[in-house]
Amino acid sequence: MIMLKAIQILGSSSSGCFSLSHRLKKPPHSNCGVSFISRKPTKTTLFSFSRELSETNFLYFQIRKGRNFRAFQMSHIRSEASPDGVSSSASLVLQSTGSNRKINFCQSCGGPTKHEIPDGEEKMRAICTLCGKIAYENPKMVVGCLIEHENKILLCKRKIHPSYGLWTLPAGYMEIGESAAEGAIRETWEEANAEVEVLSPFAQLDIPLIGQTYIIFLAKLKRPSFSPGPESSECQLFTIEDIPFDSLSFSSMLVTLKLYIEDRKVGRMGFHYGIINKRPGTSPSDIHAYTLHHHLRS
């Protein structure tokens, strides 16, 4: 008989600072399995962003992060980890079908759940049949830096799955207790051993199909020193002409770099918002299988 057991995996929180002059610390090593960008799980945080798009119109985004859990299915024969992270207040045996996840058991009391639309809501939720708690799933927030140095861009070659051996901007999941900018600085240090100064926000890219939001900042090196961190095999500065577009890790990186090149051509860096709609049924490794909708530039 198969025994199901849910295991909550949470990493330790870490806070960064803009200067990284006195709080630059490497967080404890985490063995959390495969994540989309890094193996650090995400915890609860709130990020609000307001930027003027015109004299009378403002763009306001509020992204609420849920806690990241992973479910494991154990039996007397084998133990298999689920690759899907779930942002939820309850959990955790999951049946994943694309972006739809079915939560069968309550994390609070372990009771079975039923799936109904709660009063006053519009979406199907997992509701514990014993304690009545409702499981809410929230998107994950990924933060990173687009680093300019001598008219070149710093990229890291991933040494972890997914997208092992492909190039990416230094980026990863935001931790509890830090701002989006602090998280981007921390991720850059962890993946490229580079101290950076954030200059301005550059892009917010939502990917509804996989429940992720990217916040990418323009940044500069505080000193011309970088080297691969534990999750990178190489770090390299690329001219625009030499960016390895055929070997990028994710659609989000492809979109970000294309927007950057467009801004360079017009001679002005802007702030971009867009929705990356991945084509259903396509492989995550097919970074070109997307369309960019609702693109706004300030």
PDB file of N, CA and C in Angstrom, residues 35-116:
ATOM      1  N   SER A  35      14.253  23.733  -8.596  1.00  0.00           N
ATOM      2  CA  SER A  35      13.391  24.890  -8.696  1.00  0.00           C
ATOM      3  C   SER A  35      13.514  25.460 -10.087  1.00  0.00           C
ATOM      4  N   PHE A  36      12.655  26.426 -10.393  1.00  0.00           N
ATOM      5  CA  PHE A  36      12.659  26.966 -11.755  1.00  0.00           C
ATOM      6  C   PHE A  36      13.906  27.800 -12.036  1.00  0.00           C
ATOM      7  N   ILE A  37      14.314  28.607 -11.049  1.00  0.00           N
ATOM      8  CA  ILE A  37      15.482  29.442 -11.263  1.00  0.00           C
ATOM      9  C   ILE A  37      16.632  29.022 -10.364  1.00  0.00           C
ATOM     10  N   SER A  38      16.340  28.765  -9.100  1.00  0.00           N
ATOM     11  CA  SER A  38      17.383  28.326  -8.199  1.00  0.00           C
ATOM     12  C   SER A  38      16.785  27.338  -7.230  1.00  0.00           C
ATOM     13  N   ARG A  39      17.595  26.719  -6.422  1.00  0.00           N
ATOM     14  CA  ARG A  39      17.058  25.704  -5.539  1.00  0.00           C
ATOM     15  C   ARG A  39      16.601  26.269  -4.219  1.00  0.00           C
ATOM     16  N   LYS A  40      16.573  27.592  -4.075  1.00  0.00           N
ATOM     17  CA  LYS A  40      16.075  28.203  -2.859  1.00  0.00           C
ATOM     18  C   LYS A  40      14.565  28.322  -2.939  1.00  0.00           C
ATOM     19  N   PRO A  41      13.824  27.828  -1.940  1.00  0.00           N
ATOM     20  CA  PRO A  41      12.372  27.979  -1.971  1.00  0.00           C
ATOM     21  C   PRO A  41      11.967  29.396  -1.631  1.00  0.00           C
ATOM     22  N   THR A  42      10.751  29.710  -1.971  1.00  0.00           N
ATOM     23  CA  THR A  42      10.240  31.056  -1.764  1.00  0.00           C
ATOM     24  C   THR A  42       9.389  31.117  -0.519  1.00  0.00           C
ATOM     25  N   LYS A  43       9.424  32.226   0.169  1.00  0.00           N
ATOM     26  CA  LYS A  43       8.582  32.427   1.327  1.00  0.00           C
ATOM     27  C   LYS A  43       7.703  33.649   1.107  1.00  0.00           C
ATOM     28  N   THR A  44       6.893  33.946   2.119  1.00  0.00           N
ATOM     29  CA  THR A  44       5.915  35.015   1.948  1.00  0.00           C
ATOM     30  C   THR A  44       6.573  36.376   1.913  1.00  0.00           C
ATOM     31  N   THR A  45       6.166  37.176   0.989  1.00  0.00           N
ATOM     32  CA  THR A  45       6.604  38.558   0.953  1.00  0.00           C
ATOM     33  C   THR A  45       5.621  39.366   0.142  1.00  0.00           C
ATOM     34  N   LEU A  46       5.716  40.663   0.223  1.00  0.00           N
ATOM     35  CA  LEU A  46       4.802  41.547  -0.510  1.00  0.00           C
ATOM     36  C   LEU A  46       5.613  42.621  -1.187  1.00  0.00           C
ATOM     37  N   PHE A  47       5.312  42.831  -2.449  1.00  0.00           N
ATOM     38  CA  PHE A  47       6.050  43.855  -3.209  1.00  0.00           C
ATOM     39  C   PHE A  47       5.045  44.712  -3.945  1.00  0.00           C
ATOM     40  N   SER A  48       5.090  46.004  -3.727  1.00  0.00           N
ATOM     41  CA  SER A  48       4.212  46.934  -4.441  1.00  0.00           C
ATOM     42  C   SER A  48       5.059  47.836  -5.305  1.00  0.00           C
ATOM     43  N   PHE A  49       4.596  48.076  -6.493  1.00  0.00           N
ATOM     44  CA  PHE A  49       5.387  48.883  -7.421  1.00  0.00           C
ATOM     45  C   PHE A  49       4.480  49.910  -8.078  1.00  0.00           C
ATOM     46  N   SER A  50       4.857  51.160  -8.018  1.00  0.00           N
ATOM     47  CA  SER A  50       4.078  52.212  -8.661  1.00  0.00           C
ATOM     48  C   SER A  50       5.012  53.061  -9.502  1.00  0.00           C
ATOM     49  N   ARG A  51       4.683  53.248 -10.758  1.00  0.00           N
ATOM     50  CA  ARG A  51       5.529  54.042 -11.651  1.00  0.00           C
ATOM     51  C   ARG A  51       4.647  54.854 -12.584  1.00  0.00           C
ATOM     52  N   GLU A  52       5.025  56.088 -12.785  1.00  0.00           N
ATOM     53  CA  GLU A  52       4.225  56.953 -13.646  1.00  0.00           C
ATOM     54  C   GLU A  52       4.450  56.596 -15.100  1.00  0.00           C
ATOM     55  N   LEU A  53       3.366  56.341 -15.804  1.00  0.00           N
ATOM     56  CA  LEU A  53       3.438  56.030 -17.225  1.00  0.00           C
ATOM     57  C   LEU A  53       3.132  57.267 -18.070  1.00  0.00           C
ATOM     58  N   SER A  54       2.324  58.147 -17.556  1.00  0.00           N
ATOM     59  CA  SER A  54       2.043  59.411 -18.232  1.00  0.00           C
ATOM     60  C   SER A  54       1.676  60.417 -17.158  1.00  0.00           C
ATOM     61  N   GLU A  55       1.271  61.613 -17.549  1.00  0.00           N
ATOM     62  CA  GLU A  55       0.974  62.642 -16.559  1.00  0.00           C
ATOM     63  C   GLU A  55      -0.231  62.268 -15.716  1.00  0.00           C
ATOM     64  N   THR A  56      -1.120  61.458 -16.239  1.00  0.00           N
ATOM     65  CA  THR A  56      -2.335  61.163 -15.492  1.00  0.00           C
ATOM     66  C   THR A  56      -2.562  59.688 -15.252  1.00  0.00           C
ATOM     67  N   ASN A  57      -1.703  58.846 -15.789  1.00  0.00           N
ATOM     68  CA  ASN A  57      -1.917  57.408 -15.642  1.00  0.00           C
ATOM     69  C   ASN A  57      -0.752  56.774 -14.908  1.00  0.00           C
ATOM     70  N   PHE A  58      -1.091  55.926 -14.005  1.00  0.00           N
ATOM     71  CA  PHE A  58      -0.069  55.242 -13.227  1.00  0.00           C
ATOM     72  C   PHE A  58      -0.271  53.739 -13.340  1.00  0.00           C
ATOM     73  N   LEU A  59       0.850  53.025 -13.307  1.00  0.00           N
ATOM     74  CA  LEU A  59       0.815  51.564 -13.358  1.00  0.00           C
ATOM     75  C   LEU A  59       1.159  51.049 -11.979  1.00  0.00           C
ATOM     76  N   TYR A  60       0.272  50.289 -11.416  1.00  0.00           N
ATOM     77  CA  TYR A  60       0.476  49.790 -10.048  1.00  0.00           C
ATOM     78  C   TYR A  60       0.392  48.278 -10.037  1.00  0.00           C
ATOM     79  N   PHE A  61       1.390  47.696  -9.482  1.00  0.00           N
ATOM     80  CA  PHE A  61       1.405  46.238  -9.411  1.00  0.00           C
ATOM     81  C   PHE A  61       1.637  45.821  -7.968  1.00  0.00           C
ATOM     82  N   GLN A  62       0.909  44.827  -7.567  1.00  0.00           N
ATOM     83  CA  GLN A  62       1.112  44.279  -6.245  1.00  0.00           C
ATOM     84  C   GLN A  62       1.151  42.770  -6.367  1.00  0.00           C
ATOM     85  N   ILE A  63       2.258  42.225  -5.990  1.00  0.00           N
ATOM     86  CA  ILE A  63       2.438  40.796  -6.153  1.00  0.00           C
ATOM     87  C   ILE A  63       2.582  40.179  -4.778  1.00  0.00           C
ATOM     88  N   ARG A  64       1.716  39.265  -4.479  1.00  0.00           N
ATOM     89  CA  ARG A  64       1.746  38.640  -3.176  1.00  0.00           C
ATOM     90  C   ARG A  64       2.341  37.253  -3.306  1.00  0.00           C
ATOM     91  N   LYS A  65       3.385  37.004  -2.535  1.00  0.00           N
ATOM     92  CA  LYS A  65       4.058  35.715  -2.626  1.00  0.00           C
ATOM     93  C   LYS A  65       3.529  34.793  -1.550  1.00  0.00           C
ATOM     94  N   GLY A  66       3.315  33.574  -1.926  1.00  0.00           N
ATOM     95  CA  GLY A  66       2.945  32.582  -0.951  1.00  0.00           C
ATOM     96  C   GLY A  66       4.132  31.740  -0.580  1.00  0.00           C
ATOM     97  N   ARG A  67       3.979  30.968   0.433  1.00  0.00           N
ATOM     98  CA  ARG A  67       5.069  30.097   0.830  1.00  0.00           C
ATOM     99  C   ARG A  67       5.237  28.970  -0.167  1.00  0.00           C
ATOM    100  N   ASN A  68       6.454  28.558  -0.290  1.00  0.00           N
ATOM    101  CA  ASN A  68       6.787  27.529  -1.278  1.00  0.00           C
ATOM    102  C   ASN A  68       6.971  26.199  -0.565  1.00  0.00           C
ATOM    103  N   PHE A  69       6.224  25.246  -0.981  1.00  0.00           N
ATOM    104  CA  PHE A  69       6.342  23.926  -0.406  1.00  0.00           C
ATOM    105  C   PHE A  69       6.597  22.917  -1.500  1.00  0.00           C
ATOM    106  N   ARG A  70       7.100  21.776  -1.131  1.00  0.00           N
ATOM    107  CA  ARG A  70       7.251  20.695  -2.082  1.00  0.00           C
ATOM    108  C   ARG A  70       6.683  19.429  -1.468  1.00  0.00           C
ATOM    109  N   ALA A  71       6.050  18.645  -2.304  1.00  0.00           N
ATOM    110  CA  ALA A  71       5.434  17.423  -1.815  1.00  0.00           C
ATOM    111  C   ALA A  71       6.229  16.222  -2.273  1.00  0.00           C
ATOM    112  N   PHE A  72       6.314  15.269  -1.428  1.00  0.00           N
ATOM    113  CA  PHE A  72       7.004  14.034  -1.758  1.00  0.00           C
ATOM    114  C   PHE A  72       6.022  12.867  -1.607  1.00  0.00           C
ATOM    115  N   GLN A  73       6.062  11.972  -2.546  1.00  0.00           N
ATOM    116  CA  GLN A  73       5.228  10.779  -2.478  1.00  0.00           C
ATOM    117  C   GLN A  73       6.141   9.617  -2.140  1.00  0.00           C
ATOM    118  N   MET A  74       5.879   8.973  -0.995  1.00  0.00           N
ATOM    119  CA  MET A  74       6.751   7.915  -0.520  1.00  0.00           C
ATOM    120  C   MET A  74       6.008   6.584  -0.530  1.00  0.00           C
ATOM    121  N   SER A  75       6.700   5.546  -0.829  1.00  0.00           N
ATOM    122  CA  SER A  75       6.135   4.207  -0.775  1.00  0.00           C
ATOM    123  C   SER A  75       7.190   3.257  -0.257  1.00  0.00           C
ATOM    124  N   HIS A  76       6.817   2.009  -0.080  1.00  0.00           N
ATOM    125  CA  HIS A  76       7.771   1.015   0.372  1.00  0.00           C
ATOM    126  C   HIS A  76       8.741   0.652  -0.726  1.00  0.00           C
ATOM    127  N   ILE A  77       8.459   1.106  -1.945  1.00  0.00           N
ATOM    128  CA  ILE A  77       9.328   0.783  -3.072  1.00  0.00           C
ATOM    129  C   ILE A  77      10.290   1.926  -3.365  1.00  0.00           C
ATOM    130  N   ARG A  78       9.802   3.181  -3.365  1.00  0.00           N
ATOM    131  CA  ARG A  78      10.634   4.296  -3.765  1.00  0.00           C
ATOM    132  C   ARG A  78      10.119   5.585  -3.150  1.00  0.00           C
ATOM    133  N   SER A  79      10.932   6.617  -3.232  1.00  0.00           N
ATOM    134  CA  SER A  79      10.552   7.955  -2.791  1.00  0.00           C
ATOM    135  C   SER A  79      10.829   8.905  -3.932  1.00  0.00           C
ATOM    136  N   GLU A  80       9.784   9.568  -4.434  1.00  0.00           N
ATOM    137  CA  GLU A  80       9.905  10.411  -5.612  1.00  0.00           C
ATOM    138  C   GLU A  80       9.484  11.826  -5.292  1.00  0.00           C
ATOM    139  N   ALA A  81      10.361  12.799  -5.566  1.00  0.00           N
ATOM    140  CA  ALA A  81      10.072  14.200  -5.275  1.00  0.00           C
ATOM    141  C   ALA A  81       9.299  14.827  -6.412  1.00  0.00           C
ATOM    142  N   SER A  82       8.329  15.661  -6.050  1.00  0.00           N
ATOM    143  CA  SER A  82       7.585  16.423  -7.055  1.00  0.00           C
ATOM    144  C   SER A  82       8.370  17.649  -7.447  1.00  0.00           C
ATOM    145  N   PRO A  83       8.509  17.954  -8.728  1.00  0.00           N
ATOM    146  CA  PRO A  83       9.265  19.129  -9.149  1.00  0.00           C
ATOM    147  C   PRO A  83       8.500  20.427  -9.036  1.00  0.00           C
ATOM    148  N   ASP A  84       7.229  20.371  -8.689  1.00  0.00           N
ATOM    149  CA  ASP A  84       6.416  21.576  -8.702  1.00  0.00           C
ATOM    150  C   ASP A  84       6.381  22.208  -7.330  1.00  0.00           C
ATOM    151  N   GLY A  85       6.762  23.503  -7.244  1.00  0.00           N
ATOM    152  CA  GLY A  85       6.626  24.250  -6.010  1.00  0.00           C
ATOM    153  C   GLY A  85       5.227  24.807  -5.919  1.00  0.00           C
ATOM    154  N   VAL A  86       4.648  24.826  -4.702  1.00  0.00           N
ATOM    155  CA  VAL A  86       3.295  25.321  -4.533  1.00  0.00           C
ATOM    156  C   VAL A  86       3.299  26.454  -3.537  1.00  0.00           C
ATOM    157  N   SER A  87       2.724  27.597  -3.901  1.00  0.00           N
ATOM    158  CA  SER A  87       2.571  28.705  -2.989  1.00  0.00           C
ATOM    159  C   SER A  87       1.216  28.571  -2.331  1.00  0.00           C
ATOM    160  N   SER A  88       1.198  28.164  -1.079  1.00  0.00           N
ATOM    161  CA  SER A  88      -0.052  27.829  -0.470  1.00  0.00           C
ATOM    162  C   SER A  88       0.049  27.882   1.031  1.00  0.00           C
ATOM    163  N   SER A  89      -1.078  28.116   1.700  1.00  0.00           N
ATOM    164  CA  SER A  89      -1.116  28.061   3.143  1.00  0.00           C
ATOM    165  C   SER A  89      -1.513  26.689   3.630  1.00  0.00           C
ATOM    166  N   ALA A  90      -1.857  25.799   2.732  1.00  0.00           N
ATOM    167  CA  ALA A  90      -2.151  24.433   3.100  1.00  0.00           C
ATOM    168  C   ALA A  90      -1.586  23.537   2.031  1.00  0.00           C
ATOM    169  N   SER A  91      -1.429  22.234   2.361  1.00  0.00           N
ATOM    170  CA  SER A  91      -0.807  21.377   1.394  1.00  0.00           C
ATOM    171  C   SER A  91      -1.145  19.939   1.747  1.00  0.00           C
ATOM    172  N   LEU A  92      -0.648  18.814   1.336  1.00  0.00           N
ATOM    173  CA  LEU A  92       0.354  18.879   0.328  1.00  0.00           C
ATOM    174  C   LEU A  92       0.567  17.569  -0.398  1.00  0.00           C
ATOM    175  N   VAL A  93      -0.302  16.866  -0.851  1.00  0.00           N
ATOM    176  CA  VAL A  93       0.011  15.867  -1.843  1.00  0.00           C
ATOM    177  C   VAL A  93      -0.594  16.367  -3.138  1.00  0.00           C
ATOM    178  N   LEU A  94       0.232  16.542  -4.153  1.00  0.00           N
ATOM    179  CA  LEU A  94      -0.176  17.264  -5.340  1.00  0.00           C
ATOM    180  C   LEU A  94      -0.335  16.353  -6.527  1.00  0.00           C
ATOM    181  N   GLN A  95      -1.292  16.655  -7.346  1.00  0.00           N
ATOM    182  CA  GLN A  95      -1.437  16.028  -8.640  1.00  0.00           C
ATOM    183  C   GLN A  95      -1.363  17.156  -9.645  1.00  0.00           C
ATOM    184  N   SER A  96      -0.224  17.262 -10.336  1.00  0.00           N
ATOM    185  CA  SER A  96       0.030  18.425 -11.178  1.00  0.00           C
ATOM    186  C   SER A  96      -0.380  18.150 -12.611  1.00  0.00           C
ATOM    187  N   THR A  97      -1.188  19.038 -13.154  1.00  0.00           N
ATOM    188  CA  THR A  97      -1.561  18.972 -14.569  1.00  0.00           C
ATOM    189  C   THR A  97      -1.384  20.355 -15.146  1.00  0.00           C
ATOM    190  N   GLY A  98      -0.160  20.644 -15.610  1.00  0.00           N
ATOM    191  CA  GLY A  98       0.127  21.970 -16.122  1.00  0.00           C
ATOM    192  C   GLY A  98       0.130  22.971 -14.999  1.00  0.00           C
ATOM    193  N   SER A  99      -0.720  24.017 -15.119  1.00  0.00           N
ATOM    194  CA  SER A  99      -0.759  25.035 -14.082  1.00  0.00           C
ATOM    195  C   SER A  99      -1.792  24.717 -13.009  1.00  0.00           C
ATOM    196  N   ASN A 100      -2.545  23.618 -13.159  1.00  0.00           N
ATOM    197  CA  ASN A 100      -3.556  23.252 -12.180  1.00  0.00           C
ATOM    198  C   ASN A 100      -2.993  22.228 -11.214  1.00  0.00           C
ATOM    199  N   ARG A 101      -3.057  22.539  -9.918  1.00  0.00           N
ATOM    200  CA  ARG A 101      -2.555  21.629  -8.907  1.00  0.00           C
ATOM    201  C   ARG A 101      -3.683  21.263  -7.969  1.00  0.00           C
ATOM    202  N   LYS A 102      -3.756  20.002  -7.632  1.00  0.00           N
ATOM    203  CA  LYS A 102      -4.806  19.536  -6.749  1.00  0.00           C
ATOM    204  C   LYS A 102      -4.216  19.241  -5.388  1.00  0.00           C
ATOM    205  N   ILE A 103      -4.687  19.942  -4.381  1.00  0.00           N
ATOM    206  CA  ILE A 103      -4.209  19.762  -3.016  1.00  0.00           C
ATOM    207  C   ILE A 103      -5.179  18.822  -2.314  1.00  0.00           C
ATOM    208  N   ASN A 104      -4.680  17.676  -1.896  1.00  0.00           N
ATOM    209  CA  ASN A 104      -5.547  16.637  -1.341  1.00  0.00           C
ATOM    210  C   ASN A 104      -5.591  16.595   0.176  1.00  0.00           C
ATOM    211  N   PHE A 105      -4.574  17.172   0.824  1.00  0.00           N
ATOM    212  CA  PHE A 105      -4.509  17.096   2.279  1.00  0.00           C
ATOM    213  C   PHE A 105      -4.155  18.446   2.870  1.00  0.00           C
ATOM    214  N   CYS A 106      -4.688  18.726   4.039  1.00  0.00           N
ATOM    215  CA  CYS A 106      -4.472  19.988   4.738  1.00  0.00           C
ATOM    216  C   CYS A 106      -3.160  19.931   5.502  1.00  0.00           C
ATOM    217  N   GLN A 107      -2.346  20.974   5.377  1.00  0.00           N
ATOM    218  CA  GLN A 107      -1.085  21.009   6.102  1.00  0.00           C
ATOM    219  C   GLN A 107      -1.308  21.235   7.592  1.00  0.00           C
ATOM    220  N   SER A 108      -2.337  21.967   7.938  1.00  0.00           N
ATOM    221  CA  SER A 108      -2.562  22.314   9.340  1.00  0.00           C
ATOM    222  C   SER A 108      -2.914  21.103  10.188  1.00  0.00           C
ATOM    223  N   CYS A 109      -3.821  20.268   9.670  1.00  0.00           N
ATOM    224  CA  CYS A 109      -4.268  19.135  10.487  1.00  0.00           C
ATOM    225  C   CYS A 109      -4.111  17.791   9.794  1.00  0.00           C
ATOM    226  N   GLY A 110      -3.757  17.796   8.492  1.00  0.00           N
ATOM    227  CA  GLY A 110      -3.580  16.541   7.770  1.00  0.00           C
ATOM    228  C   GLY A 110      -4.855  15.928   7.247  1.00  0.00           C
ATOM    229  N   GLY A 111      -5.974  16.615   7.462  1.00  0.00           N
ATOM    230  CA  GLY A 111      -7.247  16.070   7.022  1.00  0.00           C
ATOM    231  C   GLY A 111      -7.419  16.143   5.515  1.00  0.00           C
ATOM    232  N   PRO A 112      -8.307  15.303   4.973  1.00  0.00           N
ATOM    233  CA  PRO A 112      -8.564  15.345   3.529  1.00  0.00           C
ATOM    234  C   PRO A 112      -9.283  16.631   3.153  1.00  0.00           C
ATOM    235  N   THR A 113      -9.094  17.039   1.912  1.00  0.00           N
ATOM    236  CA  THR A 113      -9.735  18.265   1.440  1.00  0.00           C
ATOM    237  C   THR A 113     -10.836  17.949   0.442  1.00  0.00           C
ATOM    238  N   LYS A 114     -11.746  18.881   0.306  1.00  0.00           N
ATOM    239  CA  LYS A 114     -12.733  18.849  -0.761  1.00  0.00           C
ATOM    240  C   LYS A 114     -12.460  20.058  -1.636  1.00  0.00           C
ATOM    241  N   HIS A 115     -12.909  19.999  -2.870  1.00  0.00           N
ATOM    242  CA  HIS A 115     -12.625  21.086  -3.808  1.00  0.00           C
ATOM    243  C   HIS A 115     -13.933  21.745  -4.210  1.00  0.00           C
ATOM    244  N   GLU A 116     -14.109  22.953  -3.699  1.00  0.00           N
ATOM    245  CA  GLU A 116     -15.326  23.713  -3.934  1.00  0.00           C
ATOM    246  C   GLU A 116     -14.984  25.185  -4.094  1.00  0.00           C
TER     247      GLU A 116
END
